Coordinates of C-alpha atoms in Angstrom, one line a residue:
M697 CA 38.5 109.2 169.3
A698 CA 36.6 108.8 166.1
F699 CA 35.9 105.4 164.7
T700 CA 38.4 104.0 162.3
A701 CA 37.6 102.1 159.2
D702 CA 39.2 99.0 160.8
N703 CA 37.0 99.4 163.9
L704 CA 33.9 99.4 161.8
A705 CA 35.0 96.7 159.4
A706 CA 35.6 94.4 162.4
D707 CA 32.4 95.2 164.2
D708 CA 29.5 92.9 163.5
R709 CA 27.0 95.5 164.8
F710 CA 28.0 97.6 161.7
L711 CA 26.0 95.3 159.5
A712 CA 22.7 96.6 161.1
A713 CA 24.1 100.1 160.5
I714 CA 24.8 99.3 156.8
L715 CA 21.3 98.0 156.3
H716 CA 19.8 101.0 157.9
C717 CA 21.9 103.3 155.7
A718 CA 20.8 101.5 152.6
D719 CA 17.2 101.9 153.7
Q720 CA 17.7 105.6 154.4
M721 CA 19.1 106.2 150.9
L722 CA 16.2 104.3 149.4
S723 CA 13.8 106.3 151.4
I724 CA 15.3 109.5 150.1
Y725 CA 15.0 108.2 146.6
R726 CA 11.3 107.3 147.0
E727 CA 10.5 110.7 148.3
S728 CA 12.4 112.7 145.7
P729 CA 13.8 110.6 142.8
R730 CA 15.4 113.7 141.2
I731 CA 17.4 114.8 144.2
A732 CA 18.3 111.2 145.0
S733 CA 19.6 110.6 141.5
I734 CA 22.6 112.6 142.6
F735 CA 23.5 109.8 145.0
A736 CA 22.7 107.1 142.4
A737 CA 26.2 106.8 140.9
Q738 CA 29.6 107.6 142.4
Q739 CA 30.6 110.2 139.9
R740 CA 27.5 112.3 140.5
W741 CA 27.9 111.8 144.3
L742 CA 31.5 113.0 144.1
M743 CA 30.5 116.0 142.0
A744 CA 27.8 117.0 144.5
H745 CA 30.3 116.8 147.3
A746 CA 32.8 118.9 145.3
G747 CA 30.1 121.5 144.6
F748 CA 29.1 121.9 148.2
A749 CA 32.7 122.0 149.4
L750 CA 33.6 124.8 147.0
H751 CA 30.4 126.7 148.0
Y752 CA 31.4 126.4 151.7
G753 CA 34.8 127.8 151.0
Y754 CA 37.1 124.8 150.3
S755 CA 40.1 125.6 148.2
D756 CA 42.8 123.5 146.7
D757 CA 43.8 125.9 144.0
G758 CA 44.9 128.9 145.9
K759 CA 41.9 130.9 144.8
S760 CA 39.3 132.5 147.0
G761 CA 36.2 130.5 148.0
G762 CA 33.0 130.4 146.0
L763 CA 31.3 128.1 143.5
Y764 CA 31.1 128.9 139.9
S765 CA 31.1 126.8 136.8
G766 CA 34.7 127.3 135.6
R767 CA 36.1 126.6 139.1
F768 CA 33.9 123.5 139.6
I769 CA 34.9 122.1 136.2
D770 CA 38.6 122.6 136.9
F771 CA 38.2 121.0 140.3
A772 CA 36.4 117.9 138.9
V773 CA 39.1 117.4 136.2
R774 CA 42.0 118.1 138.6
N775 CA 40.7 115.5 141.1
D776 CA 39.9 112.9 138.4
I777 CA 36.2 113.0 139.1
A778 CA 34.8 113.8 135.7
S779 CA 35.7 115.2 132.3
R780 CA 35.1 118.8 131.5
N781 CA 32.0 118.1 129.4
T782 CA 30.5 115.8 132.1
A783 CA 31.2 118.3 134.9
A784 CA 29.7 121.2 132.8
A785 CA 26.6 119.1 132.0
F786 CA 26.2 118.3 135.7
M787 CA 26.2 122.0 136.6
Q788 CA 23.6 122.8 133.9
E789 CA 21.4 119.9 135.1
M790 CA 21.6 121.2 138.7
L791 CA 20.6 124.7 137.5
A792 CA 17.7 123.2 135.4
Y793 CA 16.4 121.2 138.4
R794 CA 16.8 124.3 140.6
F795 CA 19.2 122.7 143.0
L796 CA 21.6 125.6 142.1
R797 CA 20.9 129.2 141.6
P798 CA 22.9 132.3 140.6
V799 CA 24.0 134.8 143.3
P800 CA 26.0 138.0 143.4
G801 CA 29.7 137.5 144.0
P802 CA 32.9 139.5 144.5
D803 CA 33.7 139.4 140.8
K804 CA 31.0 140.8 138.7
R805 CA 32.4 139.1 135.6
T806 CA 31.8 135.7 137.2
R807 CA 28.5 134.0 137.6
Y808 CA 28.5 132.7 141.1
L809 CA 26.2 129.9 142.2
E810 CA 24.8 128.5 145.5
P811 CA 22.8 125.4 146.5
T812 CA 19.1 126.1 146.9
E813 CA 17.2 125.4 150.1
I814 CA 15.9 122.1 148.9
A815 CA 19.4 120.9 147.9
E816 CA 20.8 122.0 151.3
Q817 CA 18.0 120.3 153.1
H818 CA 18.5 117.0 151.4
F819 CA 22.3 117.1 151.9
T820 CA 21.8 117.9 155.5
R821 CA 19.4 115.0 155.8
W822 CA 22.1 112.7 154.2
L823 CA 24.6 114.0 156.8
V824 CA 22.2 113.6 159.8
A825 CA 21.2 110.1 158.7
H826 CA 24.9 109.1 158.8
M827 CA 25.4 110.8 162.2
M828 CA 22.4 108.9 163.6
I829 CA 23.9 105.6 162.4
L830 CA 27.2 106.4 164.1
D831 CA 25.3 107.5 167.2
S832 CA 23.6 104.1 167.3
L833 CA 27.0 102.4 167.6
D834 CA 28.3 104.4 170.6
S835 CA 25.3 106.4 172.0
G836 CA 27.0 109.6 170.8
E837 CA 25.2 112.9 170.2
R838 CA 26.4 113.9 166.7
A839 CA 23.0 114.1 165.1
G840 CA 21.6 116.2 167.9
K841 CA 24.5 118.6 167.6
I842 CA 24.1 119.0 163.9
T843 CA 20.3 119.5 164.2
A844 CA 20.8 122.1 166.9
D845 CA 23.4 123.9 164.9
P846 CA 22.8 123.6 161.2
S847 CA 25.7 125.9 160.4
A848 CA 28.0 123.0 161.4
M849 CA 27.2 121.5 158.1
A850 CA 29.3 124.2 156.4
A851 CA 32.3 123.3 158.5
I852 CA 31.9 119.5 158.4
Q853 CA 31.1 118.9 154.7
P854 CA 34.3 120.3 153.2
L855 CA 36.3 118.0 155.5
I856 CA 34.2 115.0 154.3
A857 CA 34.5 116.0 150.7
R858 CA 38.3 116.4 150.8
A859 CA 38.8 113.0 152.6
I860 CA 36.4 111.2 150.3
I861 CA 37.9 112.6 147.1
G862 CA 41.3 111.5 148.3
S863 CA 40.3 108.0 149.6
E864 CA 41.1 105.0 147.5
A865 CA 39.0 102.8 149.8
V866 CA 35.9 105.0 149.1
R867 CA 36.5 105.6 145.4
N868 CA 37.8 102.2 144.5
P869 CA 36.6 99.6 147.0
G870 CA 36.4 96.7 144.6
A871 CA 35.5 95.5 141.1
T872 CA 31.8 94.5 141.7
F873 CA 31.1 97.6 143.8
N874 CA 32.6 99.8 141.1
L875 CA 30.5 98.0 138.4
F876 CA 27.3 99.0 140.2
N877 CA 28.3 102.4 141.5
W878 CA 29.5 103.8 138.2
A879 CA 26.4 102.7 136.3
N880 CA 23.4 104.9 136.0
S881 CA 21.1 104.1 139.0
G882 CA 23.5 101.2 139.8
G883 CA 24.2 102.6 143.2
L884 CA 20.5 102.5 144.1
V885 CA 20.2 98.9 142.8
M886 CA 23.2 97.9 144.9
D887 CA 21.7 99.6 148.0
Y888 CA 18.4 97.7 147.3
L889 CA 20.2 94.4 147.1
I890 CA 22.2 95.0 150.2
S891 CA 19.0 96.1 152.1
R892 CA 17.6 92.6 151.4
L893 CA 20.3 90.9 153.4
P894 CA 18.9 88.8 156.2
E895 CA 22.4 88.4 157.8
F896 CA 26.0 88.1 156.7
P897 CA 28.1 85.3 158.3
R898 CA 31.7 86.5 157.5
T899 CA 32.8 83.1 156.4
A900 CA 29.8 82.6 154.0
D901 CA 30.7 82.2 150.3
R902 CA 27.1 83.3 149.4
V903 CA 24.1 84.8 151.2
V904 CA 20.7 84.0 149.7
L905 CA 18.2 86.9 149.5
G906 CA 15.2 85.0 148.3
P907 CA 13.2 85.7 145.1
L908 CA 14.1 88.8 143.2
S909 CA 11.7 90.8 141.0
L910 CA 13.5 92.6 138.2
R911 CA 10.2 94.3 137.3
E912 CA 10.0 95.8 140.8
I913 CA 13.6 97.1 140.5
R914 CA 12.9 98.6 137.1
E915 CA 9.8 100.3 138.2
Q916 CA 11.2 101.5 141.5
F917 CA 14.4 103.0 140.1
M918 CA 13.3 103.9 136.6
I919 CA 16.0 101.7 135.0
S920 CA 15.5 100.0 131.6
N921 CA 15.2 96.3 131.4
T922 CA 18.2 96.1 129.1
H923 CA 20.4 98.2 131.4
L924 CA 19.4 96.2 134.5
K925 CA 19.9 92.8 132.8
R926 CA 23.3 93.9 131.5
L927 CA 24.3 95.0 135.0
L928 CA 23.3 91.8 136.7
T929 CA 24.8 89.7 133.9
Q930 CA 28.1 91.4 134.3
A931 CA 28.0 90.9 138.0
A932 CA 27.0 87.2 137.5
T933 CA 30.0 86.7 135.2
M934 CA 32.2 88.0 138.0
E935 CA 30.5 85.4 140.3
S936 CA 29.3 88.2 142.6
V937 CA 25.6 87.6 142.2
G938 CA 23.4 84.8 140.8
W939 CA 20.4 82.6 141.1
T940 CA 20.0 79.2 142.6
E941 CA 18.5 77.8 139.4
P942 CA 19.4 78.5 135.7
A943 CA 17.8 81.1 133.6
R944 CA 17.4 83.6 136.4
K945 CA 15.1 81.2 138.4
G946 CA 15.0 80.4 142.0
D947 CA 16.4 82.5 144.8
F948 CA 18.9 85.4 144.2
W949 CA 22.2 85.4 146.1
L950 CA 25.1 87.8 146.7
S951 CA 28.7 86.6 147.1
G952 CA 30.5 87.1 150.4
H953 CA 33.2 89.0 148.5
F954 CA 30.7 91.5 147.0
I955 CA 29.1 92.1 150.4
G956 CA 32.6 92.5 151.9
E957 CA 33.4 95.2 149.3
Y958 CA 30.2 97.1 150.3
W959 CA 31.0 96.6 154.0
N960 CA 34.5 97.9 153.7
Y961 CA 33.4 100.9 151.5
Q962 CA 30.8 101.9 154.2
A963 CA 33.4 101.5 156.9
A964 CA 35.8 103.8 155.1
K965 CA 33.1 106.3 154.4
F966 CA 31.6 106.4 157.9
A967 CA 35.1 106.7 159.4
I968 CA 35.7 109.8 157.3
I969 CA 32.4 111.3 158.4
D970 CA 33.1 110.5 162.0
A971 CA 36.5 112.1 161.9
A972 CA 35.1 115.3 160.3
A973 CA 32.3 115.4 162.9
E974 CA 34.8 115.0 165.7
A975 CA 37.0 117.8 164.3
V976 CA 34.1 120.2 164.3
L977 CA 31.8 119.1 167.1
G978 CA 34.3 117.5 169.5
P979 CA 34.2 113.9 170.7
A980 CA 30.9 112.1 170.4
V981 CA 31.4 110.1 173.5
R982 CA 33.1 111.3 176.7
N983 CA 34.5 109.2 179.5
E984 CA 32.9 106.0 178.0
P985 CA 35.7 104.0 176.5
Q986 CA 33.6 100.9 176.7
A987 CA 31.4 102.3 174.0
R988 CA 34.2 101.9 171.5
L989 CA 35.0 98.3 172.2
V990 CA 34.7 96.2 169.1
I991 CA 32.7 93.0 169.3

């Protein structure tokens, strides 16, 4: 059986998986900031999943498959992902960046679109990275199966998109998580902060990360000083982050509650991905029930 969110949330080994996932997302960003900007905030991430799902044939409107602007915009609005203007602007941005391109379709009056090779490559990399992390927990073979059969992406991704879009645990895991993940580049800043965790004792009120360079964060993620300071100030007001000395001096810390929100979000997301993988690829682990024992 696939991992459940409760399995993962209770498994201390999952912290290493979370840290590895954060590192992977940061690595993708450093290699290609423009493509990784799609993962930098939840709204853009959800729109990307929606676009791929429609391209791969997902339908919740009774219409035939295919991706085109009007259908994407209606989908985004219907599922409370974005306004019509925001969804339309996102499509234009993806075309301008050449992550989407026009293709012939069944209706000559409609301008059909498809992801370009570079977009599919990066999305496949995102999926394989998550499969590898799941494999590290139970010695499964998900990543190998995906790599051996790239067409499996087209079957798995719509299942992931549908479940993520309908998941309250993924879309609304907590106030501090939402603060970061709905801000421009906030998701990347959050991944960076989490990647700095040395450990996470579950009973800890705070976990100290050590010195934090705001300049390094600004330069790495191309975020303005004003925007970054506002984001951290809001989080500090919520007692979710802070410094050990006044005036942003001393070591930087994250609250146990904030880390818990991130942990539970990742548990819900990975459980969705594992369920989709199992539905398409079959069980990741056969005849090894001990692999699923939770520590």
